[in-house]
PDB file of C-alpha atoms and ligand atoms in Angstrom:
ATOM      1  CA  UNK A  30     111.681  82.930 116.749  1.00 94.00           C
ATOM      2  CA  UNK A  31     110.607  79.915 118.765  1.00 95.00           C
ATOM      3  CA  UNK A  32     111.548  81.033 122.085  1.00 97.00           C
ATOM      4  CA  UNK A  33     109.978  84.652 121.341  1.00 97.00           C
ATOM      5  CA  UNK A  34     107.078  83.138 120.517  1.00 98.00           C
ATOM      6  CA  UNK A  35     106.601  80.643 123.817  1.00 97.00           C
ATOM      7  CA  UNK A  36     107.956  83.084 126.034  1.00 97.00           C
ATOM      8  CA  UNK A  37     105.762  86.100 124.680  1.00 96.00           C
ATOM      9  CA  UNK A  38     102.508  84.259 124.095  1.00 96.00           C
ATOM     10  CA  UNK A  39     102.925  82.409 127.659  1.00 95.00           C
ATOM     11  CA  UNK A  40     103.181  86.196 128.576  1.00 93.00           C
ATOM     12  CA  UNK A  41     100.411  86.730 127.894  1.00 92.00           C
ATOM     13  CA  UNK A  42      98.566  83.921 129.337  1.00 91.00           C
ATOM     14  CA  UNK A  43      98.167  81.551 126.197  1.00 93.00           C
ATOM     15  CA  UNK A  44      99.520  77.961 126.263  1.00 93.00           C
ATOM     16  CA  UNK A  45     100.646  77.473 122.210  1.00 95.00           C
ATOM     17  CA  UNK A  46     101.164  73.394 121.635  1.00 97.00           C
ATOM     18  CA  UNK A  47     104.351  72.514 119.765  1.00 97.00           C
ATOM     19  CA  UNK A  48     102.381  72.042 116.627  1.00 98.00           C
ATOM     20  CA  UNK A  49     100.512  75.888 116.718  1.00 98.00           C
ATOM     21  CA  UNK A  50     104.745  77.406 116.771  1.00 98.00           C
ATOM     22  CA  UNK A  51     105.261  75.333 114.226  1.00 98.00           C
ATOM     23  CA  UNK A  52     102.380  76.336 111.862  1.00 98.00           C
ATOM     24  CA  UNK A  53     103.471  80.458 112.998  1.00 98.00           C
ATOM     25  CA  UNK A  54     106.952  79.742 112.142  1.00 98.00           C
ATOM     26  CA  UNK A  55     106.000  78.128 109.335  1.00 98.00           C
ATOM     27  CA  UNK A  56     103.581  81.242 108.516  1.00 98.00           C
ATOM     28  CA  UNK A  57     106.325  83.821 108.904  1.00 98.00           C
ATOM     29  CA  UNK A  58     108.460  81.904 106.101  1.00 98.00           C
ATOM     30  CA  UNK A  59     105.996  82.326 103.699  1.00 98.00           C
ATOM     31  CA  UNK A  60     105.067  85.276 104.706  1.00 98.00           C
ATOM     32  CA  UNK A  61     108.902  86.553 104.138  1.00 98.00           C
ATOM     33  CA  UNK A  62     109.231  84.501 101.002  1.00 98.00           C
ATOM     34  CA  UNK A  63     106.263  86.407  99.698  1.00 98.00           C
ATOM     35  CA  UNK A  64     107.355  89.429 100.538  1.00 98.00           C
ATOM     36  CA  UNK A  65     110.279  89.772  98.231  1.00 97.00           C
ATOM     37  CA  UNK A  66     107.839  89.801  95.319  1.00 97.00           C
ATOM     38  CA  UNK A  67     104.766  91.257  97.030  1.00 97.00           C
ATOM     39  CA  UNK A  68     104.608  94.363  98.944  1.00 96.00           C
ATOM     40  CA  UNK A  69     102.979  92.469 102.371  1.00 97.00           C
ATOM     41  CA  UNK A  70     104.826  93.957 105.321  1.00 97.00           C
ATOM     42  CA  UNK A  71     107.765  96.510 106.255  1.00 97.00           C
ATOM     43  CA  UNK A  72     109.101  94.467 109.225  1.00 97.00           C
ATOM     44  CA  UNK A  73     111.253  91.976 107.393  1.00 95.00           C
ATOM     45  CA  UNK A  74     113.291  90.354 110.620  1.00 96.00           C
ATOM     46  CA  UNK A  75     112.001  87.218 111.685  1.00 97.00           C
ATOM     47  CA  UNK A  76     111.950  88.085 115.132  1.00 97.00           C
ATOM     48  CA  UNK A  77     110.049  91.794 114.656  1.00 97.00           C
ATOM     49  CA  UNK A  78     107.650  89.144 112.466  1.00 98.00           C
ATOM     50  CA  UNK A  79     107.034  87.292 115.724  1.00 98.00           C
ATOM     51  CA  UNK A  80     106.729  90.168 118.252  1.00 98.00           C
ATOM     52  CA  UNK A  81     105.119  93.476 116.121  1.00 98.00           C
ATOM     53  CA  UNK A  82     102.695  91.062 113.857  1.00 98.00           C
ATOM     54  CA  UNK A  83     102.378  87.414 115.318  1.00 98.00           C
ATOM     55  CA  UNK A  84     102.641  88.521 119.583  1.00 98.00           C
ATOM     56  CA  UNK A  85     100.501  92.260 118.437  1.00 98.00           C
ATOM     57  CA  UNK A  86      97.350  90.110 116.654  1.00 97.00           C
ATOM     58  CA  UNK A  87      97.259  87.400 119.675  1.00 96.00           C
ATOM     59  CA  UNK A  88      96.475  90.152 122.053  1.00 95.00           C
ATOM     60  CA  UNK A  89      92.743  89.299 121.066  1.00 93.00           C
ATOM     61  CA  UNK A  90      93.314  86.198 123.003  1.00 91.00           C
ATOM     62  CA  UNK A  91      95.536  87.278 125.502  1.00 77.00           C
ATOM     63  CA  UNK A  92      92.271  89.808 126.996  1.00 69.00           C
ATOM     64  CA  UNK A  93      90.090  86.314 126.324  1.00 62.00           C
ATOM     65  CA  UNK A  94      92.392  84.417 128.365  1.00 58.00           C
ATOM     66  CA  UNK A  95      92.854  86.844 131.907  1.00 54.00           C
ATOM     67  CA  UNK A  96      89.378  87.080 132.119  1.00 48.00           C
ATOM     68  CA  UNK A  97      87.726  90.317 134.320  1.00 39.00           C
ATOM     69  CA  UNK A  98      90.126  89.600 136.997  1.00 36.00           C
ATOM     70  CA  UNK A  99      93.664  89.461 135.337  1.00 35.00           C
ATOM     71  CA  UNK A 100      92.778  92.347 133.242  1.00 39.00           C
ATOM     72  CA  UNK A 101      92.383  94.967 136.099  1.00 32.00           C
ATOM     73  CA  UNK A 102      95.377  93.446 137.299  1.00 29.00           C
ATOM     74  CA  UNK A 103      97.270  94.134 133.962  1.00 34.00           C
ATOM     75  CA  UNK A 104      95.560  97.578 133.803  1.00 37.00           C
ATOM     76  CA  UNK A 105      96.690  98.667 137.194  1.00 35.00           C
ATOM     77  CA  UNK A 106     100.432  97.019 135.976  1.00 36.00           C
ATOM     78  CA  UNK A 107     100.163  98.738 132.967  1.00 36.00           C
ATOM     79  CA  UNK A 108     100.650 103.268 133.390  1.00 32.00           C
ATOM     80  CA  UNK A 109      99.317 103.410 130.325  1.00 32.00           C
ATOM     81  CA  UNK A 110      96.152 101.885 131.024  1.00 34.00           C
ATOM     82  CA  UNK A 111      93.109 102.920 129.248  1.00 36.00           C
ATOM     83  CA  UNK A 112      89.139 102.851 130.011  1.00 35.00           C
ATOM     84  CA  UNK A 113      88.353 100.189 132.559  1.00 34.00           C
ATOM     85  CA  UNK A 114      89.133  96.981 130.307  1.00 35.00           C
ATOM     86  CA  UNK A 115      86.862  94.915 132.455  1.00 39.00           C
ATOM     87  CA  UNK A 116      84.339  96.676 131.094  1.00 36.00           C
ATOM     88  CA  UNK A 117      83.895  94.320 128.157  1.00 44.00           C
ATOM     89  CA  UNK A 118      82.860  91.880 130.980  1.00 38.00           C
ATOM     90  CA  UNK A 119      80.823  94.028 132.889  1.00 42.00           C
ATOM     91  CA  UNK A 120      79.276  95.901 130.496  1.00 46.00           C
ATOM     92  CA  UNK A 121      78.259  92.993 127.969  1.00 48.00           C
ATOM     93  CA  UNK A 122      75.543  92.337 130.564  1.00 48.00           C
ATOM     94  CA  UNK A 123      73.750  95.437 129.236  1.00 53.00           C
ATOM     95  CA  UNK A 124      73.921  93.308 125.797  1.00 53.00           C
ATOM     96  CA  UNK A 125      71.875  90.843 126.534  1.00 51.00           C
ATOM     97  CA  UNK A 126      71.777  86.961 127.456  1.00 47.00           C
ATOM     98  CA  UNK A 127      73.725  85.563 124.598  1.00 46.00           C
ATOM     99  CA  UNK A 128      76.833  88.280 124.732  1.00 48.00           C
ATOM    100  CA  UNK A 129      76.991  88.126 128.794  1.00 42.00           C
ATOM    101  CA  UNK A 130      77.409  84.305 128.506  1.00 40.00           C
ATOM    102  CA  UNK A 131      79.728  84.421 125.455  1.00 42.00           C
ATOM    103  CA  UNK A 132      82.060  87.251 126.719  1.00 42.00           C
ATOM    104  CA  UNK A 133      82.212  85.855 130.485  1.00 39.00           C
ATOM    105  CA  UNK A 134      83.310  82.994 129.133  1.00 39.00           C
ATOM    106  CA  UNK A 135      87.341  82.380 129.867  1.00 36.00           C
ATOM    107  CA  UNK A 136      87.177  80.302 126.212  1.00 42.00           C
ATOM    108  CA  UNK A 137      84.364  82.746 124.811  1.00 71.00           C
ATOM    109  CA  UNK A 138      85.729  82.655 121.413  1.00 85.00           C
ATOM    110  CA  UNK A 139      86.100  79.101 121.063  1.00 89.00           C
ATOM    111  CA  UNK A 140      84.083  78.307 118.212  1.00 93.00           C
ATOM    112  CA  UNK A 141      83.064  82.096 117.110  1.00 95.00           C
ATOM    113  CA  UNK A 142      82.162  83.543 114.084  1.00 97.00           C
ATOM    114  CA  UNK A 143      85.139  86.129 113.337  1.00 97.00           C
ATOM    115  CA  UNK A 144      85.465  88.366 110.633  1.00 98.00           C
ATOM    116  CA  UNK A 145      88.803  90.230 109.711  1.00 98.00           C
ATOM    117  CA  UNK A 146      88.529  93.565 108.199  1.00 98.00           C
ATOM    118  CA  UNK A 147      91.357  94.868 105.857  1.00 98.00           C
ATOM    119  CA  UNK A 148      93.303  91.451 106.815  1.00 98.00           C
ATOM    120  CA  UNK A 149      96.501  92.268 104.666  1.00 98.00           C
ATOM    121  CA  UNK A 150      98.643  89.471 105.008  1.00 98.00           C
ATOM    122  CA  UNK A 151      96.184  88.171 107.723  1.00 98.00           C
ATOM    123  CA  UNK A 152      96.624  90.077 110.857  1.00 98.00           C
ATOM    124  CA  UNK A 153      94.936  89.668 113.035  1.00 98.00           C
ATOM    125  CA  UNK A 154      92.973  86.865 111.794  1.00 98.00           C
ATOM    126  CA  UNK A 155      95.689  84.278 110.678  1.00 98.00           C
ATOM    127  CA  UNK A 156      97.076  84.305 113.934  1.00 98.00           C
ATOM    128  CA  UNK A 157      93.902  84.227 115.970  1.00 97.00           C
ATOM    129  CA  UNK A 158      93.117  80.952 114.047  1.00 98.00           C
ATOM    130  CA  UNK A 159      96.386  79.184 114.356  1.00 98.00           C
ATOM    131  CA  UNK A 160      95.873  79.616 117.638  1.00 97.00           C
ATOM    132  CA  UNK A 161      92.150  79.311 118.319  1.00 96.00           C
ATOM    133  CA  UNK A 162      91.643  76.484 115.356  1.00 97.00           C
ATOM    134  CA  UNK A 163      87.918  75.864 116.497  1.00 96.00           C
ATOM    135  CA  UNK A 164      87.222  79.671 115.255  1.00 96.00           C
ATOM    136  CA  UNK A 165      85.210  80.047 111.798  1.00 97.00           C
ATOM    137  CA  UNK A 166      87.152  83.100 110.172  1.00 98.00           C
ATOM    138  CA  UNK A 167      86.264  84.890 107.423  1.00 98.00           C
ATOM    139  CA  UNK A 168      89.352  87.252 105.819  1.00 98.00           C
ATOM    140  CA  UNK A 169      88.396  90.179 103.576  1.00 98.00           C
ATOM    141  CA  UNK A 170      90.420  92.519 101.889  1.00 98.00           C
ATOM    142  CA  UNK A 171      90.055  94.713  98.497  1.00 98.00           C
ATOM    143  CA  UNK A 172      93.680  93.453  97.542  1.00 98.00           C
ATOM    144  CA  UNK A 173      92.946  90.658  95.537  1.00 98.00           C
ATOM    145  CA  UNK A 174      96.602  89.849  95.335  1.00 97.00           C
ATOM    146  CA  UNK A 175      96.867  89.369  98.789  1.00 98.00           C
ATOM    147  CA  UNK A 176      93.556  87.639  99.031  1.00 98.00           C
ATOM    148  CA  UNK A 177      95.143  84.884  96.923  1.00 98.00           C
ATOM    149  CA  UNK A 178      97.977  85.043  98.346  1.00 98.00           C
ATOM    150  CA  UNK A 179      95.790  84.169 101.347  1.00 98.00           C
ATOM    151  CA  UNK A 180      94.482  81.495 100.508  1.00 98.00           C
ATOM    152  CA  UNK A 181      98.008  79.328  99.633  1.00 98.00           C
ATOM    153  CA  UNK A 182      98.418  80.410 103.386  1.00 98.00           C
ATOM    154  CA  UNK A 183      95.758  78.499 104.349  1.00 98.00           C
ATOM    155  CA  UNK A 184      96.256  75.714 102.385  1.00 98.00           C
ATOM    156  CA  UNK A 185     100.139  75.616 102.876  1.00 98.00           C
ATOM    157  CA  UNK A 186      98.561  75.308 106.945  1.00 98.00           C
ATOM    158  CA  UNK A 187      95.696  73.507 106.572  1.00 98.00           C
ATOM    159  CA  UNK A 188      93.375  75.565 108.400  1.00 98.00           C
ATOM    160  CA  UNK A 189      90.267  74.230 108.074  1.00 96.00           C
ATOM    161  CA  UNK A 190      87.246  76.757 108.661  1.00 97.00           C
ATOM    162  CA  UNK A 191      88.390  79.815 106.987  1.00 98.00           C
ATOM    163  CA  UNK A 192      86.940  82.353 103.684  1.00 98.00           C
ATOM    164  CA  UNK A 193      89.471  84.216 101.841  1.00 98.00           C
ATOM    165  CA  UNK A 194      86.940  86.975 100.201  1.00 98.00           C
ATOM    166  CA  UNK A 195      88.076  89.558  97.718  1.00 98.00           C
ATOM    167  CA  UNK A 196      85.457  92.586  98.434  1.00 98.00           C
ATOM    168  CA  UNK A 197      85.290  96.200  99.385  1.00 98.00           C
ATOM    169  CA  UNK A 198      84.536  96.105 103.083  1.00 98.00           C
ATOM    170  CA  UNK A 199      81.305  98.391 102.899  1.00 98.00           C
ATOM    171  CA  UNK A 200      80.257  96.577 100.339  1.00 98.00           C
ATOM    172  CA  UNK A 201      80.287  93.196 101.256  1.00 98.00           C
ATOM    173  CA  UNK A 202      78.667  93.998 104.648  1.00 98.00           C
ATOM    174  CA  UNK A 203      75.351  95.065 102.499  1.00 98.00           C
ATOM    175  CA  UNK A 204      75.135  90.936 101.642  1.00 97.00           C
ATOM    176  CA  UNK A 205      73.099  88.431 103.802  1.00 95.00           C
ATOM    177  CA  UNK A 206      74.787  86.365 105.177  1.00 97.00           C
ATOM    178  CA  UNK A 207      77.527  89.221 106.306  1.00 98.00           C
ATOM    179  CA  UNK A 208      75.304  91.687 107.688  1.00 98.00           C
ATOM    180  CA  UNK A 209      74.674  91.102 111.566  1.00 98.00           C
ATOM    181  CA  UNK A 210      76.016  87.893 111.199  1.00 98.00           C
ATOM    182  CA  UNK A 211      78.961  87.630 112.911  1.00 97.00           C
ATOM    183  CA  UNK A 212      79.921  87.426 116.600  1.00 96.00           C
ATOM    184  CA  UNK A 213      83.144  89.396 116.444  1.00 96.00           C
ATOM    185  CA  UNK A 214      84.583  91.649 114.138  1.00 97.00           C
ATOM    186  CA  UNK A 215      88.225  92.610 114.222  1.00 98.00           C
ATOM    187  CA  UNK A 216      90.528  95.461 112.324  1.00 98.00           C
ATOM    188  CA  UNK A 217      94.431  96.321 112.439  1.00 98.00           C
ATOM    189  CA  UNK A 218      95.599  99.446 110.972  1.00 97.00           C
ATOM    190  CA  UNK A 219      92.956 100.109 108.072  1.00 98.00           C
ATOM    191  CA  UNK A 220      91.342 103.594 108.856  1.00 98.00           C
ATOM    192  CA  UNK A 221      90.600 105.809 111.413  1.00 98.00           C
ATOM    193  CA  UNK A 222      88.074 104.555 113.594  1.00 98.00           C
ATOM    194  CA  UNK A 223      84.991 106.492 112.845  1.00 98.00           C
ATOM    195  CA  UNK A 224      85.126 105.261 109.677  1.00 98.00           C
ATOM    196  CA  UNK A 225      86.387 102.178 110.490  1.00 98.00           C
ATOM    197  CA  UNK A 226      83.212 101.469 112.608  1.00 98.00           C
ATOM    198  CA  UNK A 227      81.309 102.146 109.853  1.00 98.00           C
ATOM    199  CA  UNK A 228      83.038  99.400 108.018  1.00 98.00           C
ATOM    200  CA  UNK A 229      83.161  96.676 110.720  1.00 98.00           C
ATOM    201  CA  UNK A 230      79.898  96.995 113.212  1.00 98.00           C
ATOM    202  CA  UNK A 231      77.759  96.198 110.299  1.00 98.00           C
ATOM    203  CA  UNK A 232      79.274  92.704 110.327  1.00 98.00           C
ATOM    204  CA  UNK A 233      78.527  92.201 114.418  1.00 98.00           C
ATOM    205  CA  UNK A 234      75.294  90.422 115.405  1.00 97.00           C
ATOM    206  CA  UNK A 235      73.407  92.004 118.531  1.00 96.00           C
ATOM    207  CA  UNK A 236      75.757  90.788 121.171  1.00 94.00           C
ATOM    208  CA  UNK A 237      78.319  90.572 119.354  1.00 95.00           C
ATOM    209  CA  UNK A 238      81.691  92.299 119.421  1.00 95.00           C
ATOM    210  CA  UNK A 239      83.907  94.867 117.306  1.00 97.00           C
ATOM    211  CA  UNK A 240      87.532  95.334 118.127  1.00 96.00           C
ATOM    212  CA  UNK A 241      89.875  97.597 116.802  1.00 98.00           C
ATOM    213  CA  UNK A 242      93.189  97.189 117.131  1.00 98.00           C
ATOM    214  CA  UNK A 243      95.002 100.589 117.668  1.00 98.00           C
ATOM    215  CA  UNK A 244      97.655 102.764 118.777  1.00 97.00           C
ATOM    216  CA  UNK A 245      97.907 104.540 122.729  1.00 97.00           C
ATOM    217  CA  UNK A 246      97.863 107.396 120.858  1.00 96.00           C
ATOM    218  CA  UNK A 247      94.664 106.950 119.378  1.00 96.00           C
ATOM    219  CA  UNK A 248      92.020 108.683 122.313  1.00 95.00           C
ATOM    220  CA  UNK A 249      90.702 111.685 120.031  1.00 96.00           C
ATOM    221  CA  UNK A 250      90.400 109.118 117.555  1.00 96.00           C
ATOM    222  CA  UNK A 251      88.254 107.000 119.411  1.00 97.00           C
ATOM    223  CA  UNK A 252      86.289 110.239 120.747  1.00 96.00           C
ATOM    224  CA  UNK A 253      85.360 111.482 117.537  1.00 97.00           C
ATOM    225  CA  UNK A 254      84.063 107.606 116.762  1.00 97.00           C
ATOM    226  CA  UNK A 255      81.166 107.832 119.540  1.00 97.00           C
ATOM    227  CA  UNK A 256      78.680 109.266 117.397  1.00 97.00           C
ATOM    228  CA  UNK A 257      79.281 106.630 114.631  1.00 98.00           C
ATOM    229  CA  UNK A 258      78.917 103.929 117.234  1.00 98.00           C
ATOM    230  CA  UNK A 259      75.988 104.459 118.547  1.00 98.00           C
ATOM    231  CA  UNK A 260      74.397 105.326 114.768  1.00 98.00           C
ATOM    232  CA  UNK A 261      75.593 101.612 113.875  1.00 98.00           C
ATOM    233  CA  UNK A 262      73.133 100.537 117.025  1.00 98.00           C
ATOM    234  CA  UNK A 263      76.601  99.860 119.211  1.00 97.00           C
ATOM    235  CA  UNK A 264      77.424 101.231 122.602  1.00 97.00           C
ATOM    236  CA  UNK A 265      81.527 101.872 123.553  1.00 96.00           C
ATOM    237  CA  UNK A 266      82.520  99.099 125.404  1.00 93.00           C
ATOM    238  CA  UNK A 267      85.936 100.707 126.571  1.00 92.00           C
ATOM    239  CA  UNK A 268      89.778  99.918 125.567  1.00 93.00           C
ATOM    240  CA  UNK A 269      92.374  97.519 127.058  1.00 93.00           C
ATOM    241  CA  UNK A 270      96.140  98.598 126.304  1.00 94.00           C
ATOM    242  CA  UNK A 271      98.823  95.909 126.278  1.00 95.00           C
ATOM    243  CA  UNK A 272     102.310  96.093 125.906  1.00 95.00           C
ATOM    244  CA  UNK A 273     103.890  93.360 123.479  1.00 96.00           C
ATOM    245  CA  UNK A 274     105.985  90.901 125.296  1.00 96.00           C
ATOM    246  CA  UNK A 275     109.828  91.826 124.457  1.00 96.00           C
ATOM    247  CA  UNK A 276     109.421  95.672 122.918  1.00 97.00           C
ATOM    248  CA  UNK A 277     108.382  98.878 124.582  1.00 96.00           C
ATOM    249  CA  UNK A 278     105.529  98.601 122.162  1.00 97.00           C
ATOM    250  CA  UNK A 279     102.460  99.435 123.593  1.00 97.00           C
ATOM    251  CA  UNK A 280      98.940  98.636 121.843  1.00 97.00           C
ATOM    252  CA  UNK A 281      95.440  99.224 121.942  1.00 96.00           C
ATOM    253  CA  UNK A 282      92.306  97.179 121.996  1.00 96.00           C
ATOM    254  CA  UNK A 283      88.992  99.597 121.147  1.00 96.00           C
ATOM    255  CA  UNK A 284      86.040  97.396 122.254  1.00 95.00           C
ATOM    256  CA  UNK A 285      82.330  98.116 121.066  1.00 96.00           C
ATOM    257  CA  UNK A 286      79.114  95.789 121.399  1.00 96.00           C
ATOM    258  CA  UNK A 287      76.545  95.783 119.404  1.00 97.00           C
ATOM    259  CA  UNK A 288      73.018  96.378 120.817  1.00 97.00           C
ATOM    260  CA  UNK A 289      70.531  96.066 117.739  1.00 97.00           C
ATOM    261  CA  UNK A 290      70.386  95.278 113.718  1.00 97.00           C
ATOM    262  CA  UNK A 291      72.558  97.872 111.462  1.00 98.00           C
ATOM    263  CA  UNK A 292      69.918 100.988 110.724  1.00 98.00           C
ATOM    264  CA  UNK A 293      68.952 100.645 106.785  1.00 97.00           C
ATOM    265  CA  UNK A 294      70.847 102.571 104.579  1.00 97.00           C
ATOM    266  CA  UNK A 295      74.266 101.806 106.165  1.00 98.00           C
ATOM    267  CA  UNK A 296      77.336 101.441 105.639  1.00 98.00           C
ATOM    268  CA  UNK A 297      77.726 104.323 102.754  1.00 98.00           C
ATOM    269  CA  UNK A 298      79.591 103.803  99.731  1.00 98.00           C
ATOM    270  CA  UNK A 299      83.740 104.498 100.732  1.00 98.00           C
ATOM    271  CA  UNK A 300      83.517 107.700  98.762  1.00 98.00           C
ATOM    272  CA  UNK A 301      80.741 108.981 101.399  1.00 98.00           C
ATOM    273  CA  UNK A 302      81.980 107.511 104.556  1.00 98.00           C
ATOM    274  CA  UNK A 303      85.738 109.534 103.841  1.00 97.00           C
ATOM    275  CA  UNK A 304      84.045 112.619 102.820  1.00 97.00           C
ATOM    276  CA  UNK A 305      81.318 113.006 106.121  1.00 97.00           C
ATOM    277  CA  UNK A 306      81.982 110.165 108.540  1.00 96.00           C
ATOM    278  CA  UNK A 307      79.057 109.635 110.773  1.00 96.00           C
TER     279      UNK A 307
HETATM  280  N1  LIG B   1      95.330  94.286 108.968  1.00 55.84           N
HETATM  281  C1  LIG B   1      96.616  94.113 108.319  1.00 55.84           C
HETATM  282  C2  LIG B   1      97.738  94.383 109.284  1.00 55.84           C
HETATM  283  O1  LIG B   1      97.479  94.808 110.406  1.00 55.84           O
HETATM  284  O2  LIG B   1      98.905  94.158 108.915  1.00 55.84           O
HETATM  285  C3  LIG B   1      96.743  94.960 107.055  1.00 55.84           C
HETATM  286  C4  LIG B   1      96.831  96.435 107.273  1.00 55.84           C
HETATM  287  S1  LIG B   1      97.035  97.305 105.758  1.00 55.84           S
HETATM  288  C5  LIG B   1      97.790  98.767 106.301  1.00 55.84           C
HETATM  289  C6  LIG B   1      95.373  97.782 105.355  1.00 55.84           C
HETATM  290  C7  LIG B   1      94.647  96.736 104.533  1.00 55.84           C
HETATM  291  O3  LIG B   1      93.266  97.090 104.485  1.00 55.84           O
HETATM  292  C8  LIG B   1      95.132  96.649 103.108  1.00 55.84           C
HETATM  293  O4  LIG B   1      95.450  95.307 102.803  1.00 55.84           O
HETATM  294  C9  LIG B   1      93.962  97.164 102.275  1.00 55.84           C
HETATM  295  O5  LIG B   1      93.863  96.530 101.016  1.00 55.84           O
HETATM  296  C10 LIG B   1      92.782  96.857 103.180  1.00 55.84           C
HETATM  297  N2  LIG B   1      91.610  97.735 103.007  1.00 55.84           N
HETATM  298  C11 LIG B   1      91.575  99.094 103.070  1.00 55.84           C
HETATM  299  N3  LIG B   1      90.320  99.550 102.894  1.00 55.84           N
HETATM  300  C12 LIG B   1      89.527  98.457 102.706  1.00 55.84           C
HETATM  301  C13 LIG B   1      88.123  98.273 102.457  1.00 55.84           C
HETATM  302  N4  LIG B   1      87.303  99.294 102.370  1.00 55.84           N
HETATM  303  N5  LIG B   1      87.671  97.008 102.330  1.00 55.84           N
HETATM  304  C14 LIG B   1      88.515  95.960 102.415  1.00 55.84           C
HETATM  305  N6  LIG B   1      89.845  96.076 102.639  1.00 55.84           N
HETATM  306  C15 LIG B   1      90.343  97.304 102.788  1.00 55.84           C
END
């Protein structure tokens, strides 16, 4: 697991220390221990642990750490390229003077606000904070089992900085505090994403950042979600696919910025938001 995990985040342009493989190898035992009593995960190999969960959530980072310039390079690399990537770069200029700084920043998440949407057994966000420990994470999922479960994680790695919050994503994002609050919001495999903005952008400040984390196959998907962007006061900010160091696995990042405050009255209870997504 060690080498897949140097090899494949150095892949991807990260530099892990010694002690950040530890704390992910150390995260995948638990993780596997749990999951004999607790329904967590399918992939139950060590080594699918560290490529499909621990390699697939770092991607966040990876697109942090290229920059504008190694992304089109990786685009153009990568066949199954999708909308310009740089555009998360370019385009954040349109966001305003706090986003363009913070998102043309090689390190721009150093130190971010981050909120995890439907974190299961904390992907992304686990991962993202093992190995960006300056990041203040919040997790939230409506499992309160796992939510527990969670928080022994935490402990068990002493990462300091993080909220383990049982809630209902649409509700939760109704709360000061949560609403337009944070400067990136991130989601991996939780709903489709039209309704899935509708549970994440109202966590995003203006000039902040949602990112969903999805599969190539996923363009209509995305399609049918521009309307519910831009009713959330976001604007498409373009996608960025990545193949996962050691599989022919290849994933996508869905990229939206947030331009103003969520409009009043959103998000909708879940029952509304499955039955007429916006
Ligand atoms: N993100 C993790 C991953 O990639 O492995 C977990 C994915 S799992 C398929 C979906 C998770 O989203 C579940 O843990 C579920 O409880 C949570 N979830 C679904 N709808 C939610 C909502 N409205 N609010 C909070 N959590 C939700």
């Amino acid at each position: 697991m060690r080498e897949i995990l140097v090899n494949g985040l150095s892949e991807m342009g990260l530099s892990p220390t010694g002690e950040q493989i530890e704390k992910l190898e150390e995260y995948a035992r638990l993780l596997l221990e749990q999951n004999q009593v607790m329904n967590l995960t399918a992939i139950t190999e060590p080594e699918q642990v560290a490529r499909l969960h621990f390699l697939d959530s770092a991607a966040i980072l990876g697109v942090e750490q290229r920059g504008a310039e190694g992304l089109t390079t990786e685009r153009s690399e990568n066949a199954a390229g999708g909308q310009a990537a740089q555009s998360i770069f370019a385009q954040s200029e349109e966001l305003g003077p706090e986003a363009s700084t913070s998102l043309r920043n090689p390190t721009r998440l150093s130190g971010k606000t981050v909120i995890d949407v439907g974190t299961g057994a904390g992907f992304p966000g686990v991962v993202l904070k093992i190995l960006e420990p300056s990041l203040q994470l919040t997790l939230v999922d409506s499992l309160g089992k796992r939510v527990h479960w969670l928080e022994t994680v935490c402990e068990a790695l002493s990462l300091d900085g993080v909220r383990c919050i049982h809630a209902r994503a649409e509700e939760l994002a109704l709360e000061s505090g949560f609403r337009d609050a944070f400067d990136l919001a991130v989601s991996r495999a939780v709903a489709a994403y039209p309704l899935l903005c509708e549970l994440c952008l109202p966590y995003v400040k203006p000039g902040g950042v949602f990112i969903a984390m999805k599969s190539v196959e996923s363009g209509r998907e995305v399609e049918s979600g521009e309307s519910a962007v831009k009713r959330l006061g976001a604007k498409a900010l373009g996608s960025w696919d990545y193949a996962i160091p050691g599989t022919d696995v290849t994933h996508r990042l869905v990229m939206a910025g947030k331009l103003g405050p969520t409009p009043k009255g959103l998000p909708r209870s879940w029952g509304k938001i499955k039955k007429s997504p916006l």
